[in-house]
Amino acid sequence: MKIKKRWLVSFIIICVVAIASLFWENKNQLQHRFLTTTAINFADVAWLLTSSSFVLLMTPGLSFFYGGMVGKKNVISTMLQSFISLGVVSLLWVVVGFSLSFGDSLGFEIGGTHYGIIGNPMDYLFMDNVGSLPHKQLATTIPFVLFALFQMKFAVITPAIITGSFAERVRFIGYLFFICLFTLFIYTPLCHMVWHPSGLLGSYFGVKDFAGGTVVHMSAGFAALAGVIVLGKRKNSEHIPTNIPFVLLGTGMLWFGWFGFNAGSAMAANGTAAMAFATTTVASASAMLTWVFFDRINGRKASALGACIGAVVGLVAITPAAGFVSIPKSIFFGFIAAIVSNKMMYWSKLKAIDDTLDVFACHGVGGIMGMILTAIFAEGENASLLHGGWSVFGHHMMALLLVAFFTFFGSLILYKVANWFIPLRVSEASEQLGLDLSQHNEKF
């Protein structure tokens, strides 16, 4: 049997990583960064273990959510594109992704203060120095390894979100190559800049992102938009969703997992986690009902698909503010985000470029709305427009533009690079046959 070189190279890379992990030893002694075991809070440990499990469940949930929306010839391929991220990104995160995200800041100084762009890749290479002791700056009451694994699940689902935009026309091996590039060159620096204590966007611009509205959803949304532009439209852009019950199941799994996503981001079993838990479900409920009613007054039927999309948009919008706003405000978050995303989803110019599952309209626009609303309503000293003034809001908007520029054009370059090595678009014959058979020799 003839094996294509790109698959052989991929297998060799896995072999090298597996063997290198046996012999790697980090010479950096970083014990001074950690607290003792007496700092561990067992309630916090239990909640973060639970939250990490919740967030992992979101990726299979996303595969059902997307898989039910595509045509019958592409259900398995679409679901696998999400599911495979659990393997690819998890290993990448262990080898170098976590270190790039949360290692010592590499960046520049402004006024004598250092601001980080990305983490030192050598600090936690192969998760060395990541153990059972709490870190002095990052999650001070739980083992550092638990913090790393919780953050891993965020890294896993981000490229999986992108897949809905170019569903039904992307080559599997090309997609695998792209998500590696995206994780290393888009996700990890953005994660570091927002969530590391010395990160540029968090410490200089004062960006508030409680659980990933900017890091996860905006980055995925703009990367999705770039992917659609590079890959082009499908040959047949008209299709009927294959399995609405799959979409309902996926939405339920996402909603359930989102409690870990948002409430877990409090990094403790405390009142902030409880508030984030509440605002998460209320915003989603608000957005779901708003979407259904808004569809109806615009002459469309009240549909299960619309209810599911609305619920997810509400979850996206509340994510950056989940622990920063009150429950009444979360109703408004869901309401306004659902209307804006709904209008964007039916916008003719966006429809024309063929974002298959409307990833930008839902995740990109939902993330943008979440960031804007967070910049207006977030509570706490100098946290938002209402609690800090116009300069705080202005910094958020500058950061929004910077993130949009970085994630869109950065992803555009990465698609071009990936396409140069491995063509991303399947052949017309393969697209006509369907990706389930042409890419995986499987049938739904």
Short mmCIF file of C-alpha atoms in Angstrom, two decimals:
data_model
loop_
_atom_site.label_atom_id
_atom_site.label_comp_id
_atom_site.label_asym_id
_atom_site.label_seq_id
_atom_site.Cartn_x
_atom_site.Cartn_y
_atom_site.Cartn_z
CA MET A 1 0.00 0.00 0.00
CA LYS A 2 1.38 3.40 -0.99
CA ILE A 3 1.61 5.86 1.91
CA LYS A 4 1.59 9.55 1.10
CA LYS A 5 4.68 11.39 2.33
CA ARG A 6 2.73 13.91 4.40
CA TRP A 7 1.14 11.15 6.48
CA LEU A 8 4.51 9.45 6.94
CA VAL A 9 6.08 12.73 8.06
CA SER A 10 3.23 13.26 10.52
CA PHE A 11 3.75 9.81 11.99
CA ILE A 12 7.50 10.38 12.29
CA ILE A 13 6.84 13.63 14.20
CA ILE A 14 4.63 11.74 16.66
CA CYS A 15 7.39 9.12 17.08
CA VAL A 16 10.01 11.80 17.74
CA VAL A 17 7.81 13.54 20.33
CA ALA A 18 7.03 10.27 22.09
CA ILE A 19 10.70 9.24 22.28
CA ALA A 20 11.91 12.74 23.23
CA SER A 21 9.48 12.79 26.16
CA LEU A 22 11.39 9.87 27.70
CA PHE A 23 14.71 11.69 27.71
CA TRP A 24 13.76 15.32 28.17
CA GLU A 25 15.00 16.91 31.36
CA ASN A 26 14.60 20.60 31.98
CA LYS A 27 17.71 22.04 33.57
CA ASN A 28 15.81 25.09 34.86
CA GLN A 29 15.15 24.85 38.56
CA LEU A 30 11.93 26.73 39.19
CA GLN A 31 11.05 25.67 42.73
CA HIS A 32 11.07 29.31 43.86
CA ARG A 33 7.90 29.90 41.83
CA PHE A 34 5.78 27.52 43.86
CA LEU A 35 4.03 27.47 47.22
CA THR A 36 3.94 24.51 49.58
CA THR A 37 1.21 21.88 49.81
CA THR A 38 -0.31 23.73 52.77
CA ALA A 39 -1.62 26.36 50.32
CA ILE A 40 -3.83 23.81 48.56
CA ASN A 41 -7.56 24.24 49.11
CA PHE A 42 -9.24 20.88 48.60
CA ALA A 43 -12.63 22.37 47.73
CA ASP A 44 -10.95 24.38 44.96
CA VAL A 45 -9.17 21.25 43.72
CA ALA A 46 -12.44 19.32 43.59
CA TRP A 47 -14.21 22.10 41.69
CA LEU A 48 -11.40 22.57 39.16
CA LEU A 49 -11.19 18.80 38.53
CA THR A 50 -14.93 18.86 37.89
CA SER A 51 -14.73 21.98 35.73
CA SER A 52 -11.92 20.52 33.63
CA SER A 53 -14.09 17.48 32.94
CA PHE A 54 -17.01 19.75 32.00
CA VAL A 55 -14.90 21.73 29.54
CA LEU A 56 -13.52 18.56 27.94
CA LEU A 57 -17.12 17.46 27.29
CA MET A 58 -17.71 20.64 25.29
CA THR A 59 -15.57 19.47 22.36
CA PRO A 60 -17.60 16.28 21.76
CA GLY A 61 -20.67 18.48 22.29
CA LEU A 62 -19.45 20.82 19.58
CA SER A 63 -18.96 17.86 17.25
CA PHE A 64 -22.64 16.91 17.65
CA PHE A 65 -23.70 20.55 17.35
CA TYR A 66 -21.85 20.96 14.05
CA GLY A 67 -22.38 17.41 12.81
CA GLY A 68 -26.16 17.72 12.90
CA MET A 69 -26.10 20.90 10.81
CA VAL A 70 -24.18 19.66 7.76
CA GLY A 71 -25.30 17.50 4.85
CA LYS A 72 -25.46 13.73 5.21
CA LYS A 73 -22.27 13.16 3.18
CA ASN A 74 -20.18 15.17 5.64
CA VAL A 75 -21.45 14.34 9.13
CA ILE A 76 -18.56 12.12 10.23
CA SER A 77 -15.84 14.34 8.77
CA THR A 78 -17.31 17.42 10.44
CA MET A 79 -17.60 15.69 13.80
CA LEU A 80 -14.09 14.25 13.56
CA GLN A 81 -12.58 17.66 12.82
CA SER A 82 -13.77 18.77 16.26
CA PHE A 83 -13.03 15.52 18.04
CA ILE A 84 -9.48 15.13 16.70
CA SER A 85 -8.55 18.40 18.37
CA LEU A 86 -8.65 16.52 21.67
CA GLY A 87 -5.63 14.56 20.48
CA VAL A 88 -3.68 17.09 18.43
CA VAL A 89 -3.95 20.14 20.68
CA SER A 90 -3.61 18.19 23.92
CA LEU A 91 -0.21 16.83 22.90
CA LEU A 92 0.87 20.16 21.47
CA TRP A 93 -0.15 21.84 24.73
CA VAL A 94 1.91 19.39 26.79
CA VAL A 95 5.01 19.68 24.59
CA VAL A 96 5.20 23.46 24.24
CA GLY A 97 1.77 25.16 24.16
CA PHE A 98 1.40 25.60 27.92
CA SER A 99 4.89 27.04 28.19
CA LEU A 100 4.22 29.51 25.37
CA SER A 101 1.00 30.55 27.11
CA PHE A 102 2.09 30.75 30.75
CA GLY A 103 5.88 30.70 30.78
CA ASP A 104 7.86 33.79 31.77
CA SER A 105 6.88 36.75 29.62
CA LEU A 106 8.93 37.56 26.56
CA GLY A 107 8.10 41.04 25.31
CA PHE A 108 9.16 44.62 25.84
CA GLU A 109 9.19 47.42 28.41
CA ILE A 110 6.98 50.50 28.59
CA GLY A 111 7.85 53.03 31.26
CA GLY A 112 10.00 50.53 33.12
CA THR A 113 7.28 47.86 33.23
CA HIS A 114 7.66 44.63 31.27
CA TYR A 115 4.74 43.54 29.08
CA GLY A 116 4.63 40.06 27.63
CA ILE A 117 3.72 38.93 24.12
CA ILE A 118 4.41 35.22 24.58
CA GLY A 119 5.77 32.85 27.22
CA ASN A 120 9.24 31.35 27.39
CA PRO A 121 8.96 28.01 25.53
CA MET A 122 11.65 26.40 27.69
CA ASP A 123 10.02 27.01 31.09
CA TYR A 124 7.51 24.16 30.99
CA LEU A 125 8.59 22.17 27.92
CA PHE A 126 7.01 18.69 28.04
CA MET A 127 5.20 19.94 31.17
CA ASP A 128 8.44 19.73 33.15
CA ASN A 129 8.25 21.75 36.37
CA VAL A 130 4.46 21.39 36.24
CA GLY A 131 3.53 19.37 39.29
CA SER A 132 1.39 19.11 42.39
CA LEU A 133 2.41 22.37 44.08
CA PRO A 134 0.45 25.62 43.57
CA HIS A 135 2.06 28.42 41.58
CA LYS A 136 2.63 31.74 43.39
CA GLN A 137 0.91 33.79 40.65
CA LEU A 138 -1.24 31.35 38.66
CA ALA A 139 -4.01 29.63 40.65
CA THR A 140 -2.52 29.77 44.14
CA THR A 141 -4.81 27.19 45.80
CA ILE A 142 -4.68 24.29 43.32
CA PRO A 143 -1.85 22.12 41.95
CA PHE A 144 -0.13 23.77 39.00
CA VAL A 145 -0.72 20.68 36.88
CA LEU A 146 -4.48 21.05 37.41
CA PHE A 147 -4.32 24.66 36.24
CA ALA A 148 -2.40 23.50 33.15
CA LEU A 149 -4.96 20.80 32.35
CA PHE A 150 -7.90 23.15 32.85
CA GLN A 151 -6.33 25.62 30.44
CA MET A 152 -5.61 22.78 28.00
CA LYS A 153 -9.34 22.24 27.44
CA PHE A 154 -9.73 25.87 26.34
CA ALA A 155 -6.89 25.44 23.85
CA VAL A 156 -8.52 22.23 22.55
CA ILE A 157 -11.94 23.66 21.75
CA THR A 158 -10.75 26.91 20.12
CA PRO A 159 -9.56 25.44 16.77
CA ALA A 160 -12.51 23.03 16.87
CA ILE A 161 -14.87 26.03 16.77
CA ILE A 162 -13.22 27.22 13.54
CA THR A 163 -14.11 24.01 11.66
CA GLY A 164 -17.75 24.96 11.17
CA SER A 165 -16.80 27.76 8.79
CA PHE A 166 -15.11 25.58 6.15
CA ALA A 167 -17.08 22.38 6.75
CA GLU A 168 -17.72 20.16 3.72
CA ARG A 169 -14.64 21.24 1.76
CA VAL A 170 -11.42 21.02 3.81
CA ARG A 171 -8.78 18.30 3.44
CA PHE A 172 -8.26 16.48 6.73
CA ILE A 173 -4.44 16.40 6.77
CA GLY A 174 -4.31 20.07 5.79
CA TYR A 175 -6.70 20.91 8.60
CA LEU A 176 -4.49 19.07 11.11
CA PHE A 177 -1.49 21.08 9.97
CA PHE A 178 -3.41 24.35 10.24
CA ILE A 179 -4.66 23.78 13.80
CA CYS A 180 -1.07 23.13 14.92
CA LEU A 181 -0.01 26.44 13.40
CA PHE A 182 -3.04 28.25 14.83
CA THR A 183 -2.46 26.92 18.35
CA LEU A 184 1.22 27.87 18.34
CA PHE A 185 1.10 31.25 16.60
CA ILE A 186 -2.37 32.66 17.37
CA TYR A 187 -3.82 31.02 20.46
CA THR A 188 -0.77 30.85 22.73
CA PRO A 189 0.37 34.48 22.33
CA LEU A 190 -3.21 35.74 22.69
CA CYS A 191 -3.68 33.57 25.78
CA HIS A 192 -0.45 34.92 27.26
CA MET A 193 -1.27 38.56 26.48
CA VAL A 194 -4.71 38.33 28.10
CA TRP A 195 -4.34 35.88 31.01
CA HIS A 196 -0.71 35.96 32.10
CA PRO A 197 -0.12 38.50 34.92
CA SER A 198 2.44 40.31 32.74
CA GLY A 199 0.53 39.98 29.47
CA LEU A 200 0.25 43.07 27.27
CA LEU A 201 -3.53 43.10 26.82
CA GLY A 202 -4.37 42.28 30.42
CA SER A 203 -1.85 44.39 32.29
CA TYR A 204 -1.41 47.35 29.91
CA PHE A 205 -4.79 47.64 28.19
CA GLY A 206 -6.70 46.32 31.21
CA VAL A 207 -8.71 43.84 29.14
CA LYS A 208 -11.30 41.94 31.15
CA ASP A 209 -11.84 38.43 29.82
CA PHE A 210 -13.19 36.22 32.58
CA ALA A 211 -13.34 32.94 30.65
CA GLY A 212 -12.33 33.39 27.01
CA GLY A 213 -14.61 35.65 25.04
CA THR A 214 -11.53 37.27 23.54
CA VAL A 215 -9.00 34.43 23.75
CA VAL A 216 -11.33 31.68 22.50
CA HIS A 217 -14.35 33.05 20.65
CA MET A 218 -13.02 36.18 18.98
CA SER A 219 -9.86 34.36 17.86
CA ALA A 220 -11.88 31.44 16.51
CA GLY A 221 -14.42 33.73 14.85
CA PHE A 222 -11.87 35.81 12.98
CA ALA A 223 -9.84 32.72 12.06
CA ALA A 224 -13.05 31.22 10.68
CA LEU A 225 -13.64 34.33 8.57
CA ALA A 226 -10.10 34.14 7.20
CA GLY A 227 -10.52 30.43 6.44
CA VAL A 228 -13.66 31.00 4.42
CA ILE A 229 -11.88 33.63 2.33
CA VAL A 230 -8.89 31.36 1.64
CA LEU A 231 -10.79 28.14 0.92
CA GLY A 232 -13.59 29.74 -1.07
CA LYS A 233 -17.23 28.77 -1.44
CA ARG A 234 -18.58 25.24 -1.67
CA LYS A 235 -19.65 23.99 -5.09
CA ASN A 236 -23.11 23.42 -3.66
CA SER A 237 -23.78 25.76 -0.77
CA GLU A 238 -27.39 24.65 -0.35
CA HIS A 239 -28.01 21.84 2.09
CA ILE A 240 -30.55 20.74 4.65
CA PRO A 241 -29.27 19.95 8.16
CA THR A 242 -29.10 16.19 8.50
CA ASN A 243 -29.92 15.61 12.14
CA ILE A 244 -31.55 18.29 14.30
CA PRO A 245 -31.59 15.97 17.36
CA PHE A 246 -27.77 15.92 17.09
CA VAL A 247 -27.83 19.72 17.26
CA LEU A 248 -30.09 19.63 20.33
CA LEU A 249 -27.83 17.07 22.00
CA GLY A 250 -24.72 19.08 21.18
CA THR A 251 -26.30 22.27 22.53
CA GLY A 252 -27.16 20.52 25.78
CA MET A 253 -23.60 19.20 26.12
CA LEU A 254 -22.17 22.64 25.37
CA TRP A 255 -24.48 24.37 27.86
CA PHE A 256 -23.60 21.80 30.53
CA GLY A 257 -19.88 22.05 29.81
CA TRP A 258 -20.01 25.84 29.79
CA PHE A 259 -20.58 25.84 33.54
CA GLY A 260 -17.05 24.49 33.88
CA PHE A 261 -15.83 26.89 31.20
CA ASN A 262 -17.15 29.99 32.98
CA ALA A 263 -17.64 29.08 36.64
CA GLY A 264 -14.38 27.12 36.64
CA SER A 265 -12.53 30.23 35.52
CA ALA A 266 -13.01 31.65 39.01
CA MET A 267 -10.20 29.18 39.87
CA ALA A 268 -11.88 28.51 43.21
CA ALA A 269 -15.04 27.15 44.77
CA ASN A 270 -16.31 30.56 45.86
CA GLY A 271 -18.96 33.22 45.35
CA THR A 272 -17.49 34.36 42.03
CA ALA A 273 -17.85 30.84 40.66
CA ALA A 274 -21.47 30.72 41.82
CA MET A 275 -22.22 34.07 40.20
CA ALA A 276 -20.55 33.00 36.95
CA PHE A 277 -22.61 29.81 37.03
CA ALA A 278 -25.80 31.84 37.35
CA THR A 279 -25.02 34.51 34.73
CA THR A 280 -23.99 31.79 32.26
CA THR A 281 -27.31 29.99 32.28
CA VAL A 282 -29.42 33.16 32.47
CA ALA A 283 -27.68 34.78 29.49
CA SER A 284 -28.12 31.62 27.43
CA ALA A 285 -31.81 31.37 28.31
CA SER A 286 -32.32 35.02 27.41
CA ALA A 287 -30.54 34.66 24.08
CA MET A 288 -32.39 31.48 23.17
CA LEU A 289 -35.81 33.06 23.65
CA THR A 290 -34.76 36.31 21.97
CA TRP A 291 -33.50 34.39 18.91
CA VAL A 292 -36.73 32.38 18.59
CA PHE A 293 -39.01 35.41 18.94
CA PHE A 294 -36.82 37.61 16.73
CA ASP A 295 -36.93 34.93 14.02
CA ARG A 296 -40.70 34.82 14.25
CA ILE A 297 -41.26 38.57 13.97
CA ASN A 298 -38.98 38.54 10.91
CA GLY A 299 -41.21 36.00 9.17
CA ARG A 300 -39.20 32.85 9.95
CA LYS A 301 -40.53 29.81 11.79
CA ALA A 302 -39.67 29.23 15.43
CA SER A 303 -37.21 26.37 14.97
CA ALA A 304 -35.21 23.99 17.13
CA LEU A 305 -32.11 24.97 15.17
CA GLY A 306 -32.70 28.66 15.92
CA ALA A 307 -33.23 27.96 19.61
CA CYS A 308 -29.95 26.05 19.77
CA ILE A 309 -27.97 28.71 17.93
CA GLY A 310 -29.45 31.42 20.14
CA ALA A 311 -28.53 29.52 23.30
CA VAL A 312 -24.91 29.15 22.15
CA VAL A 313 -24.69 32.85 21.19
CA GLY A 314 -25.80 33.76 24.71
CA LEU A 315 -23.12 31.49 26.18
CA VAL A 316 -20.48 33.10 23.96
CA ALA A 317 -21.52 36.65 24.82
CA ILE A 318 -21.52 36.18 28.61
CA THR A 319 -18.18 34.36 28.68
CA PRO A 320 -15.87 37.40 29.04
CA ALA A 321 -18.11 38.94 31.72
CA ALA A 322 -19.47 35.89 33.57
CA GLY A 323 -17.82 36.70 36.89
CA PHE A 324 -17.89 40.47 36.49
CA VAL A 325 -21.61 41.28 36.09
CA SER A 326 -24.88 40.72 37.94
CA ILE A 327 -27.66 38.36 36.92
CA PRO A 328 -30.00 41.13 35.62
CA LYS A 329 -27.24 42.40 33.34
CA SER A 330 -26.69 38.87 32.00
CA ILE A 331 -30.27 38.96 30.67
CA PHE A 332 -29.35 42.04 28.64
CA PHE A 333 -26.12 40.40 27.43
CA GLY A 334 -28.07 37.47 25.99
CA PHE A 335 -30.80 39.69 24.56
CA ILE A 336 -28.64 42.16 22.65
CA ALA A 337 -26.07 39.57 21.50
CA ALA A 338 -28.82 37.37 20.05
CA ILE A 339 -30.29 40.24 18.01
CA VAL A 340 -26.93 41.41 16.63
CA SER A 341 -25.75 37.88 15.80
CA ASN A 342 -29.09 37.04 14.21
CA LYS A 343 -28.89 40.10 11.96
CA MET A 344 -25.29 39.24 11.03
CA MET A 345 -26.18 35.63 10.25
CA TYR A 346 -28.72 36.72 7.64
CA TRP A 347 -26.59 39.57 6.29
CA SER A 348 -26.28 39.04 2.54
CA LYS A 349 -22.59 39.96 2.36
CA LEU A 350 -21.68 37.38 4.99
CA LYS A 351 -23.88 34.76 3.34
CA ALA A 352 -22.12 35.42 0.05
CA ILE A 353 -18.74 34.17 1.29
CA ASP A 354 -20.25 30.86 2.50
CA ASP A 355 -19.36 30.52 6.17
CA THR A 356 -20.97 27.06 6.27
CA LEU A 357 -22.22 27.05 9.87
CA ASP A 358 -22.10 30.81 10.51
CA VAL A 359 -19.14 30.62 12.87
CA PHE A 360 -18.20 34.28 12.51
CA ALA A 361 -21.78 35.51 12.99
CA CYS A 362 -22.19 33.43 16.15
CA HIS A 363 -18.77 33.09 17.79
CA GLY A 364 -16.95 36.05 16.25
CA VAL A 365 -19.78 38.56 16.62
CA GLY A 366 -20.88 37.01 19.92
CA GLY A 367 -17.33 37.40 21.24
CA ILE A 368 -17.15 41.00 20.00
CA MET A 369 -20.46 41.86 21.64
CA GLY A 370 -19.35 40.17 24.84
CA MET A 371 -16.14 42.19 24.92
CA ILE A 372 -17.94 45.49 24.22
CA LEU A 373 -20.63 44.82 26.83
CA THR A 374 -17.99 43.75 29.35
CA ALA A 375 -16.15 47.00 28.72
CA ILE A 376 -19.39 48.86 29.53
CA PHE A 377 -20.83 46.90 32.46
CA ALA A 378 -18.05 44.97 34.25
CA GLU A 379 -18.07 45.75 37.96
CA GLY A 380 -15.02 46.58 40.02
CA GLU A 381 -12.61 49.49 40.25
CA ASN A 382 -11.52 50.77 36.80
CA ALA A 383 -13.13 47.78 35.14
CA SER A 384 -15.46 49.35 32.59
CA LEU A 385 -17.16 52.46 31.25
CA LEU A 386 -19.63 52.56 34.16
CA HIS A 387 -16.91 51.76 36.70
CA GLY A 388 -13.85 53.66 35.53
CA GLY A 389 -14.82 56.03 32.75
CA TRP A 390 -14.16 56.52 29.06
CA SER A 391 -10.41 55.86 29.21
CA VAL A 392 -11.01 52.31 30.48
CA PHE A 393 -13.61 51.74 27.76
CA GLY A 394 -11.27 53.23 25.14
CA HIS A 395 -8.48 50.86 26.14
CA HIS A 396 -10.86 47.93 25.71
CA MET A 397 -11.86 49.09 22.24
CA MET A 398 -8.24 49.56 21.22
CA ALA A 399 -7.54 46.04 22.42
CA LEU A 400 -10.58 44.76 20.51
CA LEU A 401 -9.22 46.20 17.26
CA LEU A 402 -5.76 44.83 17.99
CA VAL A 403 -7.14 41.33 18.65
CA ALA A 404 -9.31 41.45 15.52
CA PHE A 405 -6.36 42.54 13.38
CA PHE A 406 -3.96 40.01 14.88
CA THR A 407 -6.30 37.00 14.73
CA PHE A 408 -7.70 37.72 11.26
CA PHE A 409 -4.52 38.60 9.41
CA GLY A 410 -2.42 36.18 11.45
CA SER A 411 -4.79 33.35 10.56
CA LEU A 412 -4.89 34.48 6.94
CA ILE A 413 -1.10 34.12 6.75
CA LEU A 414 -1.20 30.72 8.47
CA TYR A 415 -3.83 29.43 6.02
CA LYS A 416 -1.59 30.56 3.15
CA VAL A 417 1.43 28.85 4.71
CA ALA A 418 -0.49 25.64 5.39
CA ASN A 419 -1.94 25.67 1.88
CA TRP A 420 1.56 26.07 0.40
CA PHE A 421 2.71 22.87 2.11
CA ILE A 422 -0.54 20.90 1.90
CA PRO A 423 -3.49 22.03 -0.26
CA LEU A 424 -6.36 22.74 2.13
CA ARG A 425 -9.22 22.39 -0.33
CA VAL A 426 -10.39 18.93 -1.39
CA SER A 427 -10.82 18.18 -5.07
CA GLU A 428 -14.14 18.85 -6.74
CA ALA A 429 -14.71 15.10 -7.12
CA SER A 430 -14.04 14.53 -3.39
CA GLU A 431 -16.37 17.36 -2.44
CA GLN A 432 -19.08 15.93 -4.66
CA LEU A 433 -18.63 12.46 -3.16
CA GLY A 434 -18.63 13.86 0.36
CA LEU A 435 -15.81 14.08 2.86
CA ASP A 436 -17.00 11.09 4.89
CA LEU A 437 -16.15 8.72 2.06
CA SER A 438 -13.40 10.67 0.27
CA GLN A 439 -11.40 11.53 3.41
CA HIS A 440 -12.25 8.72 5.84
CA ASN A 441 -13.94 5.91 3.89
CA GLU A 442 -16.80 5.94 6.38
CA LYS A 443 -20.51 6.55 5.97
CA PHE A 444 -23.19 8.01 8.24
#
